[in-house]
Amino acid sequence: MRNLHFEILRLSKFFGSLNLTTMVLQLLFLYFFALVGRFDRSDDSNILTHPNVILALATTGTMCALAIYGTVVACQVLVGNYVGTNKSQTYLLPVGRKSLFYTKLAAFSLVVASAMIVGLFIANLVFNILESLFQLMTEQPTGILDLLTSVFAGTFLTIAIILLSSFIGIKLNGKVKSMIASIVLVVLFSNLAAITMMSSKFITLIVAVVSMVIVILVGLTMGNGIENDEVL
């Protein structure tokens, strides 16, 4: 528990930038899609008059950007400890390899998740308040339940992409490989997230939870591999 607290404190310096980036991106995407739906009257943009669609597209856009940014951070604070010569130094620390790896994963996930949840919620809340004062959409803003579901689903999917990319980088012994993996996963997950969010937030949340379960299982396997790894 002490190690987890230490890791969270060490990573807390990234909270502000992740939180601010999340809020700014979410607000920009929300207003971008709302303005397109407001002023573009072609048949293709009719769906952008629906608040749920705007929220889904905005959250997906923020998720994609944060997944790549988060992977950059993960390469610094997580992947970098388990590739190249740094791996030997990490293994020499007076802490169990597996427990240290799990602690780093938990601390990183908690910092990113808290920054994203707070950022997304504040951005969506600000948009809804301003929308009630200066209406852009023809329909009422998204309800609180849909808003919260979108926040948690977007956060879980983002963390899933970041951690899976990190695992690939550690497995293949390269930070660049983590970045390439994150871009590929963003393309795959973004289409799935956008489609499910526009159809059903509940299905999106299920997909996000399943993704996190898969990530946890892969993480446990990675931890066992690190525990038994032999460094020449």
PDB file of C-alpha atoms in Angstrom:
ATOM      1  CA  MET A   1       0.000   0.000   0.000  1.00  0.00           C
ATOM      2  CA  ARG A   2       2.896   2.309   0.795  1.00  0.00           C
ATOM      3  CA  ASN A   3       4.416   1.624  -2.631  1.00  0.00           C
ATOM      4  CA  LEU A   4       1.099   2.401  -4.324  1.00  0.00           C
ATOM      5  CA  HIS A   5       0.840   5.703  -2.465  1.00  0.00           C
ATOM      6  CA  PHE A   6       4.404   6.563  -3.486  1.00  0.00           C
ATOM      7  CA  GLU A   7       3.733   5.755  -7.152  1.00  0.00           C
ATOM      8  CA  ILE A   8       0.538   7.819  -7.157  1.00  0.00           C
ATOM      9  CA  LEU A   9       2.404  10.798  -5.686  1.00  0.00           C
ATOM     10  CA  ARG A  10       5.145  10.370  -8.283  1.00  0.00           C
ATOM     11  CA  LEU A  11       2.629  10.324 -11.127  1.00  0.00           C
ATOM     12  CA  SER A  12       0.384  13.071  -9.742  1.00  0.00           C
ATOM     13  CA  LYS A  13       2.414  15.678 -11.656  1.00  0.00           C
ATOM     14  CA  PHE A  14       0.701  14.415 -14.818  1.00  0.00           C
ATOM     15  CA  PHE A  15      -2.805  14.836 -13.382  1.00  0.00           C
ATOM     16  CA  GLY A  16      -3.109  18.537 -14.206  1.00  0.00           C
ATOM     17  CA  SER A  17      -2.018  18.244 -17.831  1.00  0.00           C
ATOM     18  CA  LEU A  18      -4.177  15.165 -18.455  1.00  0.00           C
ATOM     19  CA  ASN A  19      -7.173  16.775 -16.782  1.00  0.00           C
ATOM     20  CA  LEU A  20      -6.833  20.093 -18.615  1.00  0.00           C
ATOM     21  CA  THR A  21      -6.237  18.375 -21.953  1.00  0.00           C
ATOM     22  CA  THR A  22      -9.354  16.264 -21.433  1.00  0.00           C
ATOM     23  CA  MET A  23     -11.544  19.274 -20.604  1.00  0.00           C
ATOM     24  CA  VAL A  24     -10.285  21.405 -23.485  1.00  0.00           C
ATOM     25  CA  LEU A  25     -10.543  18.635 -26.075  1.00  0.00           C
ATOM     26  CA  GLN A  26     -14.006  17.553 -24.949  1.00  0.00           C
ATOM     27  CA  LEU A  27     -15.356  21.113 -25.070  1.00  0.00           C
ATOM     28  CA  LEU A  28     -13.778  21.724 -28.476  1.00  0.00           C
ATOM     29  CA  PHE A  29     -15.240  18.526 -29.916  1.00  0.00           C
ATOM     30  CA  LEU A  30     -18.669  19.183 -28.364  1.00  0.00           C
ATOM     31  CA  TYR A  31     -18.894  22.666 -29.840  1.00  0.00           C
ATOM     32  CA  PHE A  32     -17.421  21.595 -33.160  1.00  0.00           C
ATOM     33  CA  PHE A  33     -20.050  18.914 -33.747  1.00  0.00           C
ATOM     34  CA  ALA A  34     -22.827  21.083 -32.293  1.00  0.00           C
ATOM     35  CA  LEU A  35     -21.930  23.958 -34.636  1.00  0.00           C
ATOM     36  CA  VAL A  36     -21.721  21.637 -37.641  1.00  0.00           C
ATOM     37  CA  GLY A  37     -25.156  20.253 -36.807  1.00  0.00           C
ATOM     38  CA  ARG A  38     -26.526  23.754 -36.287  1.00  0.00           C
ATOM     39  CA  PHE A  39     -25.370  25.386 -39.509  1.00  0.00           C
ATOM     40  CA  ASP A  40     -24.892  22.543 -41.995  1.00  0.00           C
ATOM     41  CA  ARG A  41     -28.345  21.569 -43.232  1.00  0.00           C
ATOM     42  CA  SER A  42     -27.336  18.785 -45.597  1.00  0.00           C
ATOM     43  CA  ASP A  43     -28.893  15.366 -45.072  1.00  0.00           C
ATOM     44  CA  ASP A  44     -25.569  13.890 -43.947  1.00  0.00           C
ATOM     45  CA  SER A  45     -25.399  16.169 -40.894  1.00  0.00           C
ATOM     46  CA  ASN A  46     -28.934  15.595 -39.619  1.00  0.00           C
ATOM     47  CA  ILE A  47     -27.660  13.180 -36.994  1.00  0.00           C
ATOM     48  CA  LEU A  48     -25.596  16.004 -35.506  1.00  0.00           C
ATOM     49  CA  THR A  49     -28.778  17.633 -34.249  1.00  0.00           C
ATOM     50  CA  HIS A  50     -29.127  14.871 -31.640  1.00  0.00           C
ATOM     51  CA  PRO A  51     -27.345  15.518 -28.306  1.00  0.00           C
ATOM     52  CA  ASN A  52     -26.489  11.834 -27.812  1.00  0.00           C
ATOM     53  CA  VAL A  53     -24.728  11.690 -31.169  1.00  0.00           C
ATOM     54  CA  ILE A  54     -22.773  14.871 -30.451  1.00  0.00           C
ATOM     55  CA  LEU A  55     -21.731  13.541 -27.040  1.00  0.00           C
ATOM     56  CA  ALA A  56     -20.729  10.186 -28.539  1.00  0.00           C
ATOM     57  CA  LEU A  57     -18.595  11.726 -31.285  1.00  0.00           C
ATOM     58  CA  ALA A  58     -16.993  14.247 -28.918  1.00  0.00           C
ATOM     59  CA  THR A  59     -16.154  11.579 -26.344  1.00  0.00           C
ATOM     60  CA  THR A  60     -14.727   9.330 -29.058  1.00  0.00           C
ATOM     61  CA  GLY A  61     -12.542  12.160 -30.361  1.00  0.00           C
ATOM     62  CA  THR A  62     -11.274  12.947 -26.871  1.00  0.00           C
ATOM     63  CA  MET A  63     -10.691   9.251 -26.222  1.00  0.00           C
ATOM     64  CA  CYS A  64      -8.520   8.932 -29.328  1.00  0.00           C
ATOM     65  CA  ALA A  65      -6.394  11.976 -28.497  1.00  0.00           C
ATOM     66  CA  LEU A  66      -6.010  11.041 -24.827  1.00  0.00           C
ATOM     67  CA  ALA A  67      -5.124   7.448 -25.697  1.00  0.00           C
ATOM     68  CA  ILE A  68      -2.153   8.611 -27.763  1.00  0.00           C
ATOM     69  CA  TYR A  69      -1.146  11.278 -25.230  1.00  0.00           C
ATOM     70  CA  GLY A  70      -1.539   8.776 -22.399  1.00  0.00           C
ATOM     71  CA  THR A  71       0.662   6.284 -24.227  1.00  0.00           C
ATOM     72  CA  VAL A  72       3.360   8.953 -24.520  1.00  0.00           C
ATOM     73  CA  VAL A  73       3.187   9.406 -20.747  1.00  0.00           C
ATOM     74  CA  ALA A  74       3.132   5.634 -20.206  1.00  0.00           C
ATOM     75  CA  CYS A  75       6.300   5.289 -22.282  1.00  0.00           C
ATOM     76  CA  GLN A  76       8.020   7.665 -19.860  1.00  0.00           C
ATOM     77  CA  VAL A  77       6.793   6.297 -16.541  1.00  0.00           C
ATOM     78  CA  LEU A  78       5.952   2.655 -17.248  1.00  0.00           C
ATOM     79  CA  VAL A  79       7.273   1.152 -20.473  1.00  0.00           C
ATOM     80  CA  GLY A  80      10.658   2.834 -20.068  1.00  0.00           C
ATOM     81  CA  ASN A  81      11.273   0.895 -16.857  1.00  0.00           C
ATOM     82  CA  TYR A  82      10.921  -2.461 -18.602  1.00  0.00           C
ATOM     83  CA  VAL A  83      12.825  -2.009 -21.869  1.00  0.00           C
ATOM     84  CA  GLY A  84      16.516  -1.762 -22.702  1.00  0.00           C
ATOM     85  CA  THR A  85      19.065  -1.325 -19.930  1.00  0.00           C
ATOM     86  CA  ASN A  86      16.457   0.179 -17.587  1.00  0.00           C
ATOM     87  CA  LYS A  87      14.890  -3.253 -17.213  1.00  0.00           C
ATOM     88  CA  SER A  88      17.937  -4.566 -15.346  1.00  0.00           C
ATOM     89  CA  GLN A  89      17.879  -1.585 -12.984  1.00  0.00           C
ATOM     90  CA  THR A  90      14.168  -2.063 -12.287  1.00  0.00           C
ATOM     91  CA  TYR A  91      14.676  -5.753 -11.552  1.00  0.00           C
ATOM     92  CA  LEU A  92      17.390  -4.888  -8.992  1.00  0.00           C
ATOM     93  CA  LEU A  93      15.015  -2.830  -6.841  1.00  0.00           C
ATOM     94  CA  PRO A  94      14.354  -4.374  -3.392  1.00  0.00           C
ATOM     95  CA  VAL A  95      10.719  -5.070  -4.247  1.00  0.00           C
ATOM     96  CA  GLY A  96       9.109  -8.101  -5.862  1.00  0.00           C
ATOM     97  CA  ARG A  97       9.129  -7.688  -9.636  1.00  0.00           C
ATOM     98  CA  LYS A  98       5.528  -8.721 -10.087  1.00  0.00           C
ATOM     99  CA  SER A  99       4.164  -6.669  -7.198  1.00  0.00           C
ATOM    100  CA  LEU A 100       6.089  -3.597  -8.372  1.00  0.00           C
ATOM    101  CA  PHE A 101       4.727  -3.995 -11.899  1.00  0.00           C
ATOM    102  CA  TYR A 102       1.169  -4.308 -10.618  1.00  0.00           C
ATOM    103  CA  THR A 103       1.674  -1.294  -8.348  1.00  0.00           C
ATOM    104  CA  LYS A 104       2.912   0.823 -11.247  1.00  0.00           C
ATOM    105  CA  LEU A 105      -0.043  -0.283 -13.385  1.00  0.00           C
ATOM    106  CA  ALA A 106      -2.560   0.484 -10.642  1.00  0.00           C
ATOM    107  CA  ALA A 107      -1.075   3.897  -9.847  1.00  0.00           C
ATOM    108  CA  PHE A 108      -0.887   4.908 -13.501  1.00  0.00           C
ATOM    109  CA  SER A 109      -4.447   3.740 -14.175  1.00  0.00           C
ATOM    110  CA  LEU A 110      -5.823   5.586 -11.136  1.00  0.00           C
ATOM    111  CA  VAL A 111      -4.137   8.869 -12.078  1.00  0.00           C
ATOM    112  CA  VAL A 112      -5.260   8.711 -15.718  1.00  0.00           C
ATOM    113  CA  ALA A 113      -8.784   7.574 -14.813  1.00  0.00           C
ATOM    114  CA  SER A 114      -9.310  10.288 -12.202  1.00  0.00           C
ATOM    115  CA  ALA A 115      -7.973  12.989 -14.535  1.00  0.00           C
ATOM    116  CA  MET A 116     -10.220  11.844 -17.377  1.00  0.00           C
ATOM    117  CA  ILE A 117     -13.364  11.316 -15.314  1.00  0.00           C
ATOM    118  CA  VAL A 118     -13.108  14.756 -13.718  1.00  0.00           C
ATOM    119  CA  GLY A 119     -12.182  16.399 -17.020  1.00  0.00           C
ATOM    120  CA  LEU A 120     -14.953  14.776 -19.048  1.00  0.00           C
ATOM    121  CA  PHE A 121     -17.593  15.396 -16.406  1.00  0.00           C
ATOM    122  CA  ILE A 122     -16.712  19.085 -15.990  1.00  0.00           C
ATOM    123  CA  ALA A 123     -16.532  19.647 -19.758  1.00  0.00           C
ATOM    124  CA  ASN A 124     -19.885  17.951 -20.374  1.00  0.00           C
ATOM    125  CA  LEU A 125     -21.478  19.803 -17.466  1.00  0.00           C
ATOM    126  CA  VAL A 126     -20.186  23.174 -18.688  1.00  0.00           C
ATOM    127  CA  PHE A 127     -21.462  22.421 -22.185  1.00  0.00           C
ATOM    128  CA  ASN A 128     -24.915  21.473 -20.874  1.00  0.00           C
ATOM    129  CA  ILE A 129     -25.132  24.623 -18.735  1.00  0.00           C
ATOM    130  CA  LEU A 130     -24.065  26.878 -21.603  1.00  0.00           C
ATOM    131  CA  GLU A 131     -26.390  25.017 -23.955  1.00  0.00           C
ATOM    132  CA  SER A 132     -29.331  25.757 -21.662  1.00  0.00           C
ATOM    133  CA  LEU A 133     -28.403  29.463 -21.781  1.00  0.00           C
ATOM    134  CA  PHE A 134     -27.308  29.773 -25.417  1.00  0.00           C
ATOM    135  CA  GLN A 135     -29.010  26.984 -27.325  1.00  0.00           C
ATOM    136  CA  LEU A 136     -27.241  25.508 -30.342  1.00  0.00           C
ATOM    137  CA  MET A 137     -29.048  22.175 -30.561  1.00  0.00           C
ATOM    138  CA  THR A 138     -32.710  21.786 -31.400  1.00  0.00           C
ATOM    139  CA  GLU A 139     -33.152  19.152 -28.677  1.00  0.00           C
ATOM    140  CA  GLN A 140     -32.564  19.192 -24.931  1.00  0.00           C
ATOM    141  CA  PRO A 141     -29.021  18.401 -23.681  1.00  0.00           C
ATOM    142  CA  THR A 142     -28.079  14.863 -22.709  1.00  0.00           C
ATOM    143  CA  GLY A 143     -29.423  13.568 -19.393  1.00  0.00           C
ATOM    144  CA  ILE A 144     -27.150  12.984 -16.420  1.00  0.00           C
ATOM    145  CA  LEU A 145     -27.306   9.169 -16.711  1.00  0.00           C
ATOM    146  CA  ASP A 146     -26.207   9.159 -20.350  1.00  0.00           C
ATOM    147  CA  LEU A 147     -23.560  11.728 -19.501  1.00  0.00           C
ATOM    148  CA  LEU A 148     -22.085   9.616 -16.698  1.00  0.00           C
ATOM    149  CA  THR A 149     -22.220   6.442 -18.788  1.00  0.00           C
ATOM    150  CA  SER A 150     -20.357   8.199 -21.576  1.00  0.00           C
ATOM    151  CA  VAL A 151     -17.744   9.517 -19.138  1.00  0.00           C
ATOM    152  CA  PHE A 152     -16.968   6.122 -17.622  1.00  0.00           C
ATOM    153  CA  ALA A 153     -17.108   4.243 -20.930  1.00  0.00           C
ATOM    154  CA  GLY A 154     -14.761   6.723 -22.591  1.00  0.00           C
ATOM    155  CA  THR A 155     -12.365   6.551 -19.650  1.00  0.00           C
ATOM    156  CA  PHE A 156     -12.292   2.749 -19.501  1.00  0.00           C
ATOM    157  CA  LEU A 157     -11.718   2.435 -23.246  1.00  0.00           C
ATOM    158  CA  THR A 158      -8.926   5.014 -23.136  1.00  0.00           C
ATOM    159  CA  ILE A 159      -7.126   3.213 -20.317  1.00  0.00           C
ATOM    160  CA  ALA A 160      -7.580  -0.103 -22.135  1.00  0.00           C
ATOM    161  CA  ILE A 161      -5.880   1.298 -25.242  1.00  0.00           C
ATOM    162  CA  ILE A 162      -3.031   2.853 -23.240  1.00  0.00           C
ATOM    163  CA  LEU A 163      -2.306  -0.260 -21.196  1.00  0.00           C
ATOM    164  CA  LEU A 164      -2.556  -2.664 -24.135  1.00  0.00           C
ATOM    165  CA  SER A 165      -0.156  -0.430 -26.076  1.00  0.00           C
ATOM    166  CA  SER A 166       2.178  -0.401 -23.070  1.00  0.00           C
ATOM    167  CA  PHE A 167       2.087  -4.190 -22.797  1.00  0.00           C
ATOM    168  CA  ILE A 168       2.967  -4.512 -26.476  1.00  0.00           C
ATOM    169  CA  GLY A 169       5.874  -2.098 -26.039  1.00  0.00           C
ATOM    170  CA  ILE A 170       7.195  -4.027 -23.028  1.00  0.00           C
ATOM    171  CA  LYS A 171       6.776  -7.373 -24.773  1.00  0.00           C
ATOM    172  CA  LEU A 172       8.526  -6.165 -27.944  1.00  0.00           C
ATOM    173  CA  ASN A 173      11.107  -4.162 -25.959  1.00  0.00           C
ATOM    174  CA  GLY A 174      10.496  -0.746 -27.499  1.00  0.00           C
ATOM    175  CA  LYS A 175       8.736   2.540 -26.720  1.00  0.00           C
ATOM    176  CA  VAL A 176       8.203   3.254 -30.415  1.00  0.00           C
ATOM    177  CA  LYS A 177       6.334  -0.019 -30.732  1.00  0.00           C
ATOM    178  CA  SER A 178       3.995   1.143 -27.966  1.00  0.00           C
ATOM    179  CA  MET A 179       3.217   4.301 -29.925  1.00  0.00           C
ATOM    180  CA  ILE A 180       2.576   2.359 -33.129  1.00  0.00           C
ATOM    181  CA  ALA A 181       0.313  -0.030 -31.228  1.00  0.00           C
ATOM    182  CA  SER A 182      -1.634   2.868 -29.702  1.00  0.00           C
ATOM    183  CA  ILE A 183      -2.335   4.369 -33.127  1.00  0.00           C
ATOM    184  CA  VAL A 184      -3.546   1.015 -34.473  1.00  0.00           C
ATOM    185  CA  LEU A 185      -5.721   0.385 -31.406  1.00  0.00           C
ATOM    186  CA  VAL A 186      -7.157   3.906 -31.574  1.00  0.00           C
ATOM    187  CA  VAL A 187      -8.323   3.255 -35.133  1.00  0.00           C
ATOM    188  CA  LEU A 188      -9.934  -0.042 -34.103  1.00  0.00           C
ATOM    189  CA  PHE A 189     -11.510   1.151 -30.852  1.00  0.00           C
ATOM    190  CA  SER A 190     -12.698   4.527 -32.165  1.00  0.00           C
ATOM    191  CA  ASN A 191     -15.024   2.999 -34.739  1.00  0.00           C
ATOM    192  CA  LEU A 192     -16.418   0.572 -32.165  1.00  0.00           C
ATOM    193  CA  ALA A 193     -16.848   3.311 -29.552  1.00  0.00           C
ATOM    194  CA  ALA A 194     -18.555   5.760 -31.906  1.00  0.00           C
ATOM    195  CA  ILE A 195     -21.022   3.186 -33.224  1.00  0.00           C
ATOM    196  CA  THR A 196     -21.967   1.777 -29.820  1.00  0.00           C
ATOM    197  CA  MET A 197     -22.193   5.191 -28.115  1.00  0.00           C
ATOM    198  CA  MET A 198     -24.578   6.451 -30.764  1.00  0.00           C
ATOM    199  CA  SER A 199     -26.761   3.358 -30.475  1.00  0.00           C
ATOM    200  CA  SER A 200     -26.618   2.472 -26.781  1.00  0.00           C
ATOM    201  CA  LYS A 201     -24.512   3.902 -23.957  1.00  0.00           C
ATOM    202  CA  PHE A 202     -25.198   0.753 -21.937  1.00  0.00           C
ATOM    203  CA  ILE A 203     -23.685  -1.477 -24.627  1.00  0.00           C
ATOM    204  CA  THR A 204     -20.704   0.870 -24.784  1.00  0.00           C
ATOM    205  CA  LEU A 205     -20.213   0.565 -21.037  1.00  0.00           C
ATOM    206  CA  ILE A 206     -20.338  -3.236 -21.307  1.00  0.00           C
ATOM    207  CA  VAL A 207     -17.754  -3.154 -24.107  1.00  0.00           C
ATOM    208  CA  ALA A 208     -15.563  -0.869 -21.999  1.00  0.00           C
ATOM    209  CA  VAL A 209     -15.809  -3.116 -18.935  1.00  0.00           C
ATOM    210  CA  VAL A 210     -15.052  -6.226 -21.015  1.00  0.00           C
ATOM    211  CA  SER A 211     -12.041  -4.413 -22.487  1.00  0.00           C
ATOM    212  CA  MET A 212     -10.787  -3.617 -18.990  1.00  0.00           C
ATOM    213  CA  VAL A 213     -11.243  -7.249 -17.917  1.00  0.00           C
ATOM    214  CA  ILE A 214      -9.150  -8.337 -20.910  1.00  0.00           C
ATOM    215  CA  VAL A 215      -6.510  -5.751 -20.004  1.00  0.00           C
ATOM    216  CA  ILE A 216      -6.408  -6.997 -16.405  1.00  0.00           C
ATOM    217  CA  LEU A 217      -5.956 -10.603 -17.563  1.00  0.00           C
ATOM    218  CA  VAL A 218      -3.191  -9.590 -19.961  1.00  0.00           C
ATOM    219  CA  GLY A 219      -1.600  -7.509 -17.200  1.00  0.00           C
ATOM    220  CA  LEU A 220      -1.602 -10.477 -14.830  1.00  0.00           C
ATOM    221  CA  THR A 221       0.077 -12.580 -17.509  1.00  0.00           C
ATOM    222  CA  MET A 222       2.651  -9.841 -18.116  1.00  0.00           C
ATOM    223  CA  GLY A 223       3.362  -9.680 -14.386  1.00  0.00           C
ATOM    224  CA  ASN A 224       4.031 -13.412 -14.241  1.00  0.00           C
ATOM    225  CA  GLY A 225       6.322 -13.103 -17.242  1.00  0.00           C
ATOM    226  CA  ILE A 226       8.264 -10.268 -15.613  1.00  0.00           C
ATOM    227  CA  GLU A 227       8.571 -12.262 -12.385  1.00  0.00           C
ATOM    228  CA  ASN A 228      10.192 -15.167 -14.240  1.00  0.00           C
ATOM    229  CA  ASP A 229      12.168 -13.096 -16.744  1.00  0.00           C
ATOM    230  CA  GLU A 230      15.904 -13.707 -16.904  1.00  0.00           C
ATOM    231  CA  VAL A 231      18.129 -10.760 -17.765  1.00  0.00           C
ATOM    232  CA  LEU A 232      21.440 -11.599 -19.376  1.00  0.00           C
TER     233      LEU A 232
END
